[in-house]
PDB file of C-alpha atoms in Angstrom:
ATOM      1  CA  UNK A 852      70.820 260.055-198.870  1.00 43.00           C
ATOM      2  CA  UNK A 853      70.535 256.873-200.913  1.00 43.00           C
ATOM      3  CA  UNK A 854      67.594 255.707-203.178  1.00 41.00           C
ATOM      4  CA  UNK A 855      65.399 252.974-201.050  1.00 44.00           C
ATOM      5  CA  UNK A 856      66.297 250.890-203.643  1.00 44.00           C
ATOM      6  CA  UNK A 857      69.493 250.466-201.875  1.00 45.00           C
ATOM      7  CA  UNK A 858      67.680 250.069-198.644  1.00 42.00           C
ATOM      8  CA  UNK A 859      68.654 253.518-197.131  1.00 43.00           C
ATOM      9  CA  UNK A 860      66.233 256.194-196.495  1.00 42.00           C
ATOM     10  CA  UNK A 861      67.332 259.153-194.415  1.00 42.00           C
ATOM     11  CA  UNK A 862      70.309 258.162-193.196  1.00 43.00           C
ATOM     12  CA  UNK A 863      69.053 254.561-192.095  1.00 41.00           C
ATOM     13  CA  UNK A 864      67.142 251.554-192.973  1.00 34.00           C
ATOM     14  CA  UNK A 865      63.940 250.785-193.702  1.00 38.00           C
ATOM     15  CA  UNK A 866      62.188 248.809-190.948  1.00 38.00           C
ATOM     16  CA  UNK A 867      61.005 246.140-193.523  1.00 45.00           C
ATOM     17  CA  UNK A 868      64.551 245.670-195.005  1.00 48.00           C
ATOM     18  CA  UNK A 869      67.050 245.595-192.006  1.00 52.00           C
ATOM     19  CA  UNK A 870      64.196 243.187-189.914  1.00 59.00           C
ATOM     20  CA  UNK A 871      63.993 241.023-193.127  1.00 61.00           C
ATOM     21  CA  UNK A 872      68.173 241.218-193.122  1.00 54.00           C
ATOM     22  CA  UNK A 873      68.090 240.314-189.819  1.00 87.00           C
ATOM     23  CA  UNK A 874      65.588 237.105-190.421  1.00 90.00           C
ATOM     24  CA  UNK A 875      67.748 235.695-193.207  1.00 92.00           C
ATOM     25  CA  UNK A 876      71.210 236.064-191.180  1.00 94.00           C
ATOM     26  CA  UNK A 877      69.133 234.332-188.248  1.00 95.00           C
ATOM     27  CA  UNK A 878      67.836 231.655-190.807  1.00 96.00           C
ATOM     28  CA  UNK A 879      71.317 231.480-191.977  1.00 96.00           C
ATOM     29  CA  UNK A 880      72.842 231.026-188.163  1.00 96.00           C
ATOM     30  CA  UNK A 881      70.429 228.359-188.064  1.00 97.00           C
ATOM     31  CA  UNK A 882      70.740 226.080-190.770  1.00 97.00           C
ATOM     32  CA  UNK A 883      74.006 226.020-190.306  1.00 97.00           C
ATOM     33  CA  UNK A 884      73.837 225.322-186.417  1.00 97.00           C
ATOM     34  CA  UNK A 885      71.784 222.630-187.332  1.00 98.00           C
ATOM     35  CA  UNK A 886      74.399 220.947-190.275  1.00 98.00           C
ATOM     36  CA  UNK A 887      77.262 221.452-187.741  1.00 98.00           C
ATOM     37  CA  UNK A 888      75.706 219.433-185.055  1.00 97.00           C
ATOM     38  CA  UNK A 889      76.209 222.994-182.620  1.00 98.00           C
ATOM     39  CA  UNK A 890      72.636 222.633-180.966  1.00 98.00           C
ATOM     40  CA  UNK A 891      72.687 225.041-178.231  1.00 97.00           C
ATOM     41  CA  UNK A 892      73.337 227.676-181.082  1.00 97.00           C
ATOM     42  CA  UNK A 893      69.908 226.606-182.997  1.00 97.00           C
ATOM     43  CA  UNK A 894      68.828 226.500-179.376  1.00 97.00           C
ATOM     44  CA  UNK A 895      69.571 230.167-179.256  1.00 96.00           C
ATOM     45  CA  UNK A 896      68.834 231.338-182.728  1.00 95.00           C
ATOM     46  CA  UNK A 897      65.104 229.595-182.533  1.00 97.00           C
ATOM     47  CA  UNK A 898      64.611 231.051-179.449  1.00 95.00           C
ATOM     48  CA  UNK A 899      64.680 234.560-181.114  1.00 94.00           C
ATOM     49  CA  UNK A 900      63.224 233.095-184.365  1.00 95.00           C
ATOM     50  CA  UNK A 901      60.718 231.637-182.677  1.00 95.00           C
ATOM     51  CA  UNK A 902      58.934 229.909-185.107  1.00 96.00           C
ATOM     52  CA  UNK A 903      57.342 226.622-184.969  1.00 97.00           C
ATOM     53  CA  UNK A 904      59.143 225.123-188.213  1.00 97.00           C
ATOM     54  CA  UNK A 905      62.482 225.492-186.429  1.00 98.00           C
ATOM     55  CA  UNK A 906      61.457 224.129-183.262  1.00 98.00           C
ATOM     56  CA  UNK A 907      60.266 221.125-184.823  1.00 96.00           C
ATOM     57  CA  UNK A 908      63.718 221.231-186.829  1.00 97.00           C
ATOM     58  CA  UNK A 909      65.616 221.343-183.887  1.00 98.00           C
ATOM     59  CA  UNK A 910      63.742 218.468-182.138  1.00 96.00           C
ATOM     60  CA  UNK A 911      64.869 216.159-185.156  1.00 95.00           C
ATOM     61  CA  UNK A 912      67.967 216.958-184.961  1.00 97.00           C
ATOM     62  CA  UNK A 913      68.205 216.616-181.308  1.00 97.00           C
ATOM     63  CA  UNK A 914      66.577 213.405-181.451  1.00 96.00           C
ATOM     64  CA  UNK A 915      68.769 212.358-184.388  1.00 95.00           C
ATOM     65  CA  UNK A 916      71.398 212.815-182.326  1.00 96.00           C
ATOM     66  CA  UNK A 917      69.856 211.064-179.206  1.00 96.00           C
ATOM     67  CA  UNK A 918      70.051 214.036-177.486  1.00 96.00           C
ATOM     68  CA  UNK A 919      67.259 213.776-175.184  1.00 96.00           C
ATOM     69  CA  UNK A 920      67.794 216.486-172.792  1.00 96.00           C
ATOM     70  CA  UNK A 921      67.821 219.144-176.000  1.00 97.00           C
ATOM     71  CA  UNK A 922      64.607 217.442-177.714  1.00 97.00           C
ATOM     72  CA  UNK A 923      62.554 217.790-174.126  1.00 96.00           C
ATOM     73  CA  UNK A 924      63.442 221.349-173.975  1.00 97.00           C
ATOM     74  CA  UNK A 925      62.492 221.619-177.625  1.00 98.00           C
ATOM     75  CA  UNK A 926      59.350 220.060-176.808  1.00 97.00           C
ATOM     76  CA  UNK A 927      58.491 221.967-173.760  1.00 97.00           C
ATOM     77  CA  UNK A 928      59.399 225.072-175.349  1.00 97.00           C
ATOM     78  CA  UNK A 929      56.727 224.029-178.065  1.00 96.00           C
ATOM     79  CA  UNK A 930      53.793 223.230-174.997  1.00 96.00           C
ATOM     80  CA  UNK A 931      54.024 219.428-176.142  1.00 94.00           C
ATOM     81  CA  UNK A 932      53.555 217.656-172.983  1.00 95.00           C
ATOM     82  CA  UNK A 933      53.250 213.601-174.466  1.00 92.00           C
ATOM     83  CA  UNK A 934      56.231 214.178-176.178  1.00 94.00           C
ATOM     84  CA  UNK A 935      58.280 215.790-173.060  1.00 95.00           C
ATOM     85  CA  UNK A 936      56.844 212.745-170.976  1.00 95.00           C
ATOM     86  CA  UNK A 937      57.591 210.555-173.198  1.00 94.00           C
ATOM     87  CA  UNK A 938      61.350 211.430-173.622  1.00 95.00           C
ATOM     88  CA  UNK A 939      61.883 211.975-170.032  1.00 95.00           C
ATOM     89  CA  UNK A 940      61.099 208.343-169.517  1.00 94.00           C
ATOM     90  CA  UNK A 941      63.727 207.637-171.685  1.00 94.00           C
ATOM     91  CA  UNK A 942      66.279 209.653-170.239  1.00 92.00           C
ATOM     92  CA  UNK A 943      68.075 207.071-167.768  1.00 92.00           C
ATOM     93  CA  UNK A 944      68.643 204.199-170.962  1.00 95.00           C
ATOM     94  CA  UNK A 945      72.243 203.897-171.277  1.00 94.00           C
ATOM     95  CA  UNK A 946      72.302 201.606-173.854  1.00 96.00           C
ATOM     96  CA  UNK A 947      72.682 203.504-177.079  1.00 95.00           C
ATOM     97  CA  UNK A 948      70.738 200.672-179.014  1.00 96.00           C
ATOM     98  CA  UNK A 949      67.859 200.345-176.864  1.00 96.00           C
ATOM     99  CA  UNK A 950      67.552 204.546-177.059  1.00 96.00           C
ATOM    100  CA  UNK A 951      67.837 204.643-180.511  1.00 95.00           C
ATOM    101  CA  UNK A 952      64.936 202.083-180.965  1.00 94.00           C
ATOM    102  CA  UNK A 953      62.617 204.190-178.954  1.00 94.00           C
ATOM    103  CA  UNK A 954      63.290 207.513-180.299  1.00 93.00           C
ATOM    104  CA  UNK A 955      62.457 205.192-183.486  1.00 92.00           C
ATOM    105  CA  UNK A 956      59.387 204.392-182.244  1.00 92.00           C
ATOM    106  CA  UNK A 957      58.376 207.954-180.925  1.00 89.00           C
ATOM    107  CA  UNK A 958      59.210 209.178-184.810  1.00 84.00           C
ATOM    108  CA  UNK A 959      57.239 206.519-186.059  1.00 83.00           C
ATOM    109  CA  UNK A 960      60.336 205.224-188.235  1.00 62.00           C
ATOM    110  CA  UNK A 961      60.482 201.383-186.709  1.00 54.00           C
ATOM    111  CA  UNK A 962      60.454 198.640-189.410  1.00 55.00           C
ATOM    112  CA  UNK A 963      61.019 200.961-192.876  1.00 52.00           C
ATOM    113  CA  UNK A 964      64.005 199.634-194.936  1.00 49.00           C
TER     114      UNK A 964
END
């Protein structure tokens, strides 16, 4: 039997230590979805996070991307109905340039420098 300052107790782990383990390698799996562009990882990762913070993280990125089918799951998994509405009528816009202007208006970002 180790000390619980190693973490073990009896044999195993605390509750508390191997759920906060758990959290960081989730956080971890995250963050790094999220730099390397994989979105249906964060997808899945913030699906068992399930926290609002990387929701809203996810929907940036997705957006960012012009990914509009990822952001309107994002945003229906967060219960935002405007914002689902609003990207579904931008689903059908082919032109990349037109897209990009109104995912710049629905972030509010049109006409900074």
């Amino acid at each position: 039997v180790q000390s619980p300052k190693h973490g073990k107790r009896d044999g195993g782990f605390h509750m508390s230590s191997k759920r906060d383990l758990t959290i960081r390698e989730l956080v971890s799996r995250f963050c790094q979805a999220i730099a390397l562009l994989k979105l249906e990882v964060a997808w899945l990762t913030a699906l068992e996070l399930d926290k609002r913070c990387y929701w809203l993280a996810l929907s940036n990125k997705a957006m960012e991307m012009l990914n509009i089918d990822m952001a309107s799951r994002v945003y229906r998994q967060l219960g935002d109905a405007g914002m689902v509405m609003a990207l579904q009528n931008n689903e059908n816009i082919e032109d990349r340039y037109e897209l990009a202007g109104n995912v710049a208006l629905l972030f509010g970002d049109y006409g900074r420098d």
